[in-house]
Amino acid sequence: MSDNAQRYAVFGHPIAHSLSPRIHRAFAAQFGHDIDYRAIDTPEADFVQQLSAFRAGGGVGANVTLPLKGLAFAACAQVSDGAARSGAVNTLEALPGAGWRGHNTDGPGLIADLTARQGLDLRSRDVLLLGAGGAAQGVVHALLEAGVRNLTLTNRTPTRADALADRIGQPGRVHVRYWNDLATSGSYNLVINATAAGVTGGSIDLPFAMVAPRALCYDLSYGKAATSFLAWARAAGAAQALDGLGMLVDQAALAFEIWFGRRPDADAVFAVLRAELDA
Ligand code: NAP
């Protein structure tokens, strides 16, 4: 790799678990490129300074993960329509000269995994979304556009779920429930865990009654971070319990296409990582 190579990175905290560097290097290799893509551990207080240092050092594209997606949105000079709607950015593209254009590929990545890879029809789904952070903000509009019947939001800190529902503004289809009332607030045939509990060492202990017969439970986390939620889902009788590896690879493919103008073969990379994580 030459010293003046264009640089790419993923910013987050924690970040050691991230597969993004491997995924983007694998995508680049499909086109015969070598890519300088690193993981940069960045607490919230350091993000703005770290992002400037990255740009000054030749950074031209970045991904952003927890807990930085809102800060990344605020740091952008321009944002795509999807990022503007969600208020969260997971992909940064350097603008000519200075500044960043922000995108959000989380929502399209989730829908691509659920529909194209898993073959699901989302139109019959009553969805419960756990969490109201950057990832939840990124996926809500995509779920609604994919035609889910209802979307119910719940979050450990209720005011964030209320704020997200207000931001979406579809009171006929979007509802908010208190986390502690889930035992008595109905059942759902798609339960999506968009909390960071698995990554930060917490666990999800929710009533089994909210998982409807033949439900799919989906954790945006993957690998070890998804173990606790997926075990809970199986114990609750979910027909399918999936982690977010497919979403991770699909959102990365969309980011790669933004930077390089070419769509990589996401399925090939997914197959390798799936086999490794399942081994
Ligand atoms: P974030 O902005 O930091 O938000 C964290 C969310 O998790 C908040 O809703 C927070 O609730 C909740 N939370 C944290 N610990 C919890 C606990 N012990 N019990 C219940 N709720 C808890 O993080 P994010 O960017 O939204 O990321 C969330 C997760 O999604 C991460 O695990 C991330 O790796 C994953 N993700 C995966 C993909 C993918 O492509 N597969 C894409 C995006 C994100 P409070 O508001 O109460 O703090």
Coordinates of C-alpha atoms and ligand atoms in Angstrom, one line a residue:
M1 CA 0.0 0.0 0.0
S2 CA 1.5 3.4 -1.0
D3 CA 1.9 6.1 1.6
N4 CA -0.5 8.4 -0.2
A5 CA -3.3 5.8 -0.7
Q6 CA -6.8 7.1 -0.2
R7 CA -7.9 6.1 3.2
Y8 CA -11.2 4.6 4.5
A9 CA -12.2 3.8 8.0
V10 CA -14.9 2.8 10.4
F11 CA -15.3 5.0 13.5
G12 CA -17.1 3.7 16.7
H13 CA -16.7 2.9 20.3
P14 CA -16.3 0.0 21.0
I15 CA -14.9 -1.0 17.6
A16 CA -12.7 -4.0 18.1
H17 CA -15.6 -6.3 17.2
S18 CA -16.2 -4.7 13.8
L19 CA -16.0 -6.8 10.6
S20 CA -16.2 -3.7 8.4
P21 CA -12.4 -3.6 7.6
R22 CA -12.5 -7.2 6.4
I23 CA -15.7 -6.7 4.4
H24 CA -14.4 -3.6 2.6
R25 CA -11.0 -5.2 1.9
A26 CA -12.8 -8.2 0.4
F27 CA -15.1 -6.0 -1.7
A28 CA -12.0 -4.1 -3.0
A29 CA -10.2 -7.3 -3.8
Q30 CA -13.2 -8.3 -6.1
F31 CA -12.1 -5.4 -8.3
G32 CA -8.4 -6.0 -8.0
H33 CA -7.9 -3.0 -5.6
D34 CA -6.1 -2.8 -2.3
I35 CA -7.9 -0.5 0.1
D36 CA -6.5 1.2 3.2
Y37 CA -9.5 0.7 5.5
R38 CA -9.0 0.8 9.3
A39 CA -11.1 0.7 12.5
I40 CA -10.6 3.8 14.6
D41 CA -11.8 3.6 18.2
T42 CA -13.5 6.9 18.9
P43 CA -15.4 8.0 22.0
E44 CA -18.1 10.5 21.4
A45 CA -16.1 13.4 22.8
D46 CA -13.3 12.8 20.3
F47 CA -15.3 12.2 17.1
V48 CA -15.1 15.7 15.5
Q49 CA -11.4 16.0 16.1
Q50 CA -10.7 12.4 15.0
L51 CA -12.7 12.9 11.8
S52 CA -10.8 16.1 10.9
A53 CA -7.5 14.3 11.5
F54 CA -8.6 11.4 9.3
R55 CA -9.5 13.8 6.5
A56 CA -6.2 15.7 6.9
G57 CA -4.4 12.4 6.6
G58 CA -6.0 11.5 3.3
G59 CA -9.4 10.0 4.5
V60 CA -12.0 10.1 1.7
G61 CA -14.7 7.7 3.0
A62 CA -15.8 6.4 6.3
N63 CA -18.4 4.3 8.0
V64 CA -19.7 5.3 11.4
T65 CA -21.2 2.9 14.0
L66 CA -22.4 3.1 17.6
P67 CA -22.7 5.5 19.3
L68 CA -21.7 8.1 16.7
K69 CA -24.4 8.2 14.0
G70 CA -26.1 11.3 15.3
L71 CA -22.8 13.1 15.7
A72 CA -21.8 12.1 12.2
F73 CA -25.1 13.5 10.9
A74 CA -24.3 16.8 12.7
A75 CA -20.8 16.9 11.2
C76 CA -21.9 16.7 7.6
A77 CA -22.1 19.7 5.2
Q78 CA -24.6 17.8 3.0
V79 CA -26.8 14.7 3.6
S80 CA -28.7 12.4 1.3
D81 CA -32.5 12.3 1.6
G82 CA -32.4 9.0 3.5
A83 CA -30.0 10.4 6.0
A84 CA -32.0 13.6 6.4
R85 CA -35.1 11.6 7.2
S86 CA -33.4 9.4 9.8
G87 CA -31.2 12.1 11.4
A88 CA -28.4 9.5 11.5
V89 CA -25.4 8.9 9.2
N90 CA -23.5 5.6 8.8
T91 CA -21.5 6.4 5.6
L92 CA -19.4 9.5 5.0
E93 CA -18.2 10.5 1.5
A94 CA -15.6 13.3 1.2
L95 CA -16.8 16.4 -0.7
P96 CA -14.4 18.0 -3.1
G97 CA -12.1 20.4 -1.1
A98 CA -13.5 20.0 2.3
G99 CA -16.5 18.6 4.3
W100 CA -18.5 15.5 4.1
R101 CA -21.7 14.2 2.5
G102 CA -23.6 11.8 4.8
H103 CA -25.6 8.8 3.8
N104 CA -27.5 6.1 5.7
T105 CA -27.3 2.6 4.2
D106 CA -28.6 0.8 7.3
G107 CA -32.3 0.8 6.3
P108 CA -31.7 -0.4 2.7
G109 CA -29.2 -3.0 4.1
L110 CA -31.7 -4.4 6.5
I111 CA -34.4 -4.6 3.9
A112 CA -32.1 -6.3 1.4
D113 CA -31.2 -9.0 3.9
L114 CA -34.8 -9.6 5.0
T115 CA -36.2 -9.7 1.5
A116 CA -33.6 -10.6 -1.1
R117 CA -31.5 -12.9 1.1
Q118 CA -34.1 -14.3 3.5
G119 CA -37.0 -14.2 1.0
L120 CA -39.5 -12.6 3.4
D121 CA -42.6 -10.6 2.5
L122 CA -42.7 -7.8 5.0
R123 CA -46.2 -6.6 4.2
S124 CA -47.9 -9.0 6.7
R125 CA -45.6 -8.0 9.5
D126 CA -46.4 -6.4 12.8
V127 CA -43.0 -5.2 13.9
L128 CA -41.7 -4.5 17.3
L129 CA -38.4 -2.5 17.2
L130 CA -36.3 -2.5 20.4
G131 CA -34.1 0.5 20.7
A132 CA -34.2 4.1 19.5
G133 CA -30.5 4.9 18.9
G134 CA -28.7 5.6 15.6
A135 CA -29.4 2.1 14.1
A136 CA -33.2 2.3 14.9
Q137 CA -33.3 5.8 13.4
G138 CA -31.7 4.4 10.3
V139 CA -34.1 1.5 9.7
V140 CA -37.6 2.8 10.6
H141 CA -38.3 4.5 7.3
A142 CA -37.1 1.6 5.3
L143 CA -39.4 -0.8 7.2
L144 CA -42.4 1.5 6.6
E145 CA -41.5 1.8 2.9
A146 CA -41.2 -1.9 2.7
G147 CA -44.9 -2.1 3.7
V148 CA -44.9 -3.5 7.2
R149 CA -48.4 -3.4 8.7
N150 CA -47.5 -1.7 12.0
L151 CA -44.3 -0.5 13.6
T152 CA -44.2 -0.4 17.4
L153 CA -41.2 1.3 19.0
T154 CA -39.9 0.7 22.5
N155 CA -36.8 1.8 24.2
R156 CA -35.2 1.5 27.7
T157 CA -35.3 5.3 27.9
P158 CA -38.9 6.0 26.8
T159 CA -38.4 9.6 25.7
R160 CA -36.1 8.5 22.9
A161 CA -38.8 6.2 21.5
D162 CA -41.4 9.1 21.7
A163 CA -39.0 11.4 19.9
L164 CA -38.4 8.9 17.2
A165 CA -42.1 8.3 16.7
D166 CA -42.7 12.1 16.5
R167 CA -39.9 12.4 13.9
I168 CA -41.5 9.6 11.8
G169 CA -44.9 11.2 12.0
Q170 CA -47.2 8.3 10.9
P171 CA -49.5 7.9 14.0
G172 CA -51.8 5.5 12.2
R173 CA -49.0 2.9 11.7
V174 CA -46.3 3.8 14.3
H175 CA -47.0 3.2 18.0
V176 CA -44.9 3.5 21.1
R177 CA -45.0 1.1 24.1
Y178 CA -43.2 1.3 27.4
W179 CA -40.5 -1.3 27.7
N180 CA -42.0 -2.4 31.1
D181 CA -45.5 -2.9 29.6
L182 CA -44.5 -5.3 26.8
A183 CA -46.0 -8.3 28.7
T184 CA -49.5 -6.9 28.1
S185 CA -49.2 -4.9 24.9
G186 CA -49.8 -7.6 22.3
S187 CA -47.6 -9.9 20.2
Y188 CA -45.5 -9.3 17.1
N189 CA -44.4 -11.5 14.2
L190 CA -41.2 -9.5 13.5
V191 CA -39.2 -8.5 16.6
I192 CA -36.0 -6.5 15.8
N193 CA -33.4 -5.9 18.4
A194 CA -31.7 -2.6 17.5
T195 CA -30.3 -2.0 21.0
A196 CA -26.6 -2.1 21.8
A197 CA -27.1 -4.4 24.8
G198 CA -25.2 -7.3 23.2
V199 CA -22.2 -5.1 22.4
T200 CA -22.1 -3.3 25.7
G201 CA -22.5 -6.4 27.8
G202 CA -26.2 -6.0 28.8
S203 CA -28.9 -8.6 28.1
I204 CA -32.5 -8.5 26.9
D205 CA -34.9 -10.1 29.2
L206 CA -38.4 -9.6 27.8
P207 CA -41.7 -11.4 28.1
F208 CA -42.1 -14.4 25.8
A209 CA -45.7 -13.4 25.2
M210 CA -44.8 -10.7 22.8
V211 CA -43.4 -13.2 20.3
A212 CA -46.3 -14.3 18.0
P213 CA -46.5 -17.8 16.5
R214 CA -44.2 -18.1 13.4
A215 CA -42.4 -14.9 14.4
L216 CA -39.0 -13.9 13.1
C217 CA -36.7 -12.4 15.7
Y218 CA -33.8 -10.4 14.2
D219 CA -30.8 -8.9 16.0
L220 CA -28.9 -6.1 14.3
S221 CA -25.9 -7.3 16.2
Y222 CA -24.0 -10.3 15.0
G223 CA -21.6 -13.0 16.3
K224 CA -21.2 -13.2 20.1
A225 CA -23.1 -9.9 20.6
A226 CA -26.3 -11.5 19.2
T227 CA -26.1 -14.7 21.2
S228 CA -28.2 -13.6 24.2
F229 CA -31.1 -12.1 22.2
L230 CA -31.2 -15.0 19.7
A231 CA -31.2 -17.5 22.6
W232 CA -34.1 -15.6 24.2
A233 CA -35.9 -15.6 20.8
R234 CA -35.6 -19.4 20.4
A235 CA -36.8 -19.9 24.0
A236 CA -39.8 -17.7 23.3
G237 CA -40.8 -19.9 20.4
A238 CA -39.7 -17.8 17.4
A239 CA -39.8 -19.7 14.1
Q240 CA -36.6 -18.0 13.0
A241 CA -33.9 -16.2 14.9
L242 CA -31.3 -14.3 12.7
D243 CA -28.4 -12.1 13.5
G244 CA -27.5 -8.9 11.6
L245 CA -24.5 -10.3 9.6
G246 CA -26.5 -10.1 6.3
M247 CA -27.5 -6.5 7.0
L248 CA -23.9 -5.7 7.9
V249 CA -22.6 -7.0 4.5
D250 CA -25.5 -5.4 2.6
Q251 CA -25.2 -2.0 4.1
A252 CA -21.4 -2.1 3.5
A253 CA -22.0 -3.0 -0.2
L254 CA -24.2 0.1 -0.6
A255 CA -21.5 2.2 1.1
F256 CA -18.8 0.7 -1.2
E257 CA -21.0 1.6 -4.2
I258 CA -21.3 5.2 -3.0
W259 CA -17.5 5.5 -2.8
F260 CA -16.4 3.5 -5.9
G261 CA -19.5 3.6 -8.1
R262 CA -19.5 -0.2 -8.4
R263 CA -21.7 -2.8 -6.6
P264 CA -19.6 -5.6 -5.1
D265 CA -20.8 -9.2 -4.7
A266 CA -22.1 -9.1 -1.2
D267 CA -23.3 -12.7 -1.2
A268 CA -19.8 -14.1 -1.7
V269 CA -18.5 -12.1 1.3
F270 CA -21.5 -13.0 3.4
A271 CA -21.0 -16.7 2.7
V272 CA -17.4 -16.7 3.9
L273 CA -18.2 -14.7 7.1
R274 CA -21.3 -16.8 7.8
A275 CA -19.3 -20.0 7.7
E276 CA -16.7 -18.5 10.0
L277 CA -19.2 -17.2 12.6
D278 CA -21.1 -20.5 12.6
A279 CA -18.1 -22.7 12.9
Ligands
NAP1 P1 -26.6 3.7 19.9 O1 -27.0 4.9 19.0 O2 -25.6 3.8 20.9 O3 -28.0 3.3 20.6 C1 -28.0 2.3 21.5 C2 -29.4 1.8 21.8 O4 -29.4 0.6 22.6 C3 -30.3 2.8 22.6 O5 -31.6 2.6 22.2 C4 -30.1 2.3 24.0 O6 -31.1 2.6 24.9 C5 -30.1 0.8 23.8 N1 -29.4 0.0 24.9 C6 -28.1 0.0 25.2 N2 -27.9 -0.8 26.2 C7 -29.1 -1.4 26.5 C8 -29.5 -2.4 27.5 N3 -28.6 -3.0 28.3 N4 -30.8 -2.7 27.5 C9 -31.7 -2.1 26.7 N5 -31.3 -1.2 25.8 C10 -30.1 -0.8 25.7 O7 -26.2 2.4 19.0 P2 -26.7 2.1 17.5 O8 -25.9 2.7 16.5 O9 -28.2 2.3 17.5 O10 -26.4 0.5 17.5 C11 -27.3 -0.4 18.1 C12 -26.9 -1.9 17.7 O11 -27.1 -2.2 16.4 C13 -25.4 -2.1 18.0 O12 -25.2 -3.4 18.5 C14 -24.8 -2.1 16.5 O13 -23.7 -2.9 16.4 C15 -26.0 -2.7 15.8 N6 -26.0 -2.3 14.3 C16 -25.8 -3.3 13.4 C17 -25.8 -3.0 12.1 C18 -25.6 -4.0 11.0 O14 -25.3 -3.6 9.9 N7 -25.8 -5.3 11.3 C19 -26.0 -1.6 11.7 C20 -26.2 -0.7 12.7 C21 -26.2 -1.1 14.0 P3 -31.1 4.0 25.7 O15 -31.7 5.1 24.8 O16 -32.0 3.8 26.9 O17 -29.7 4.3 26.1

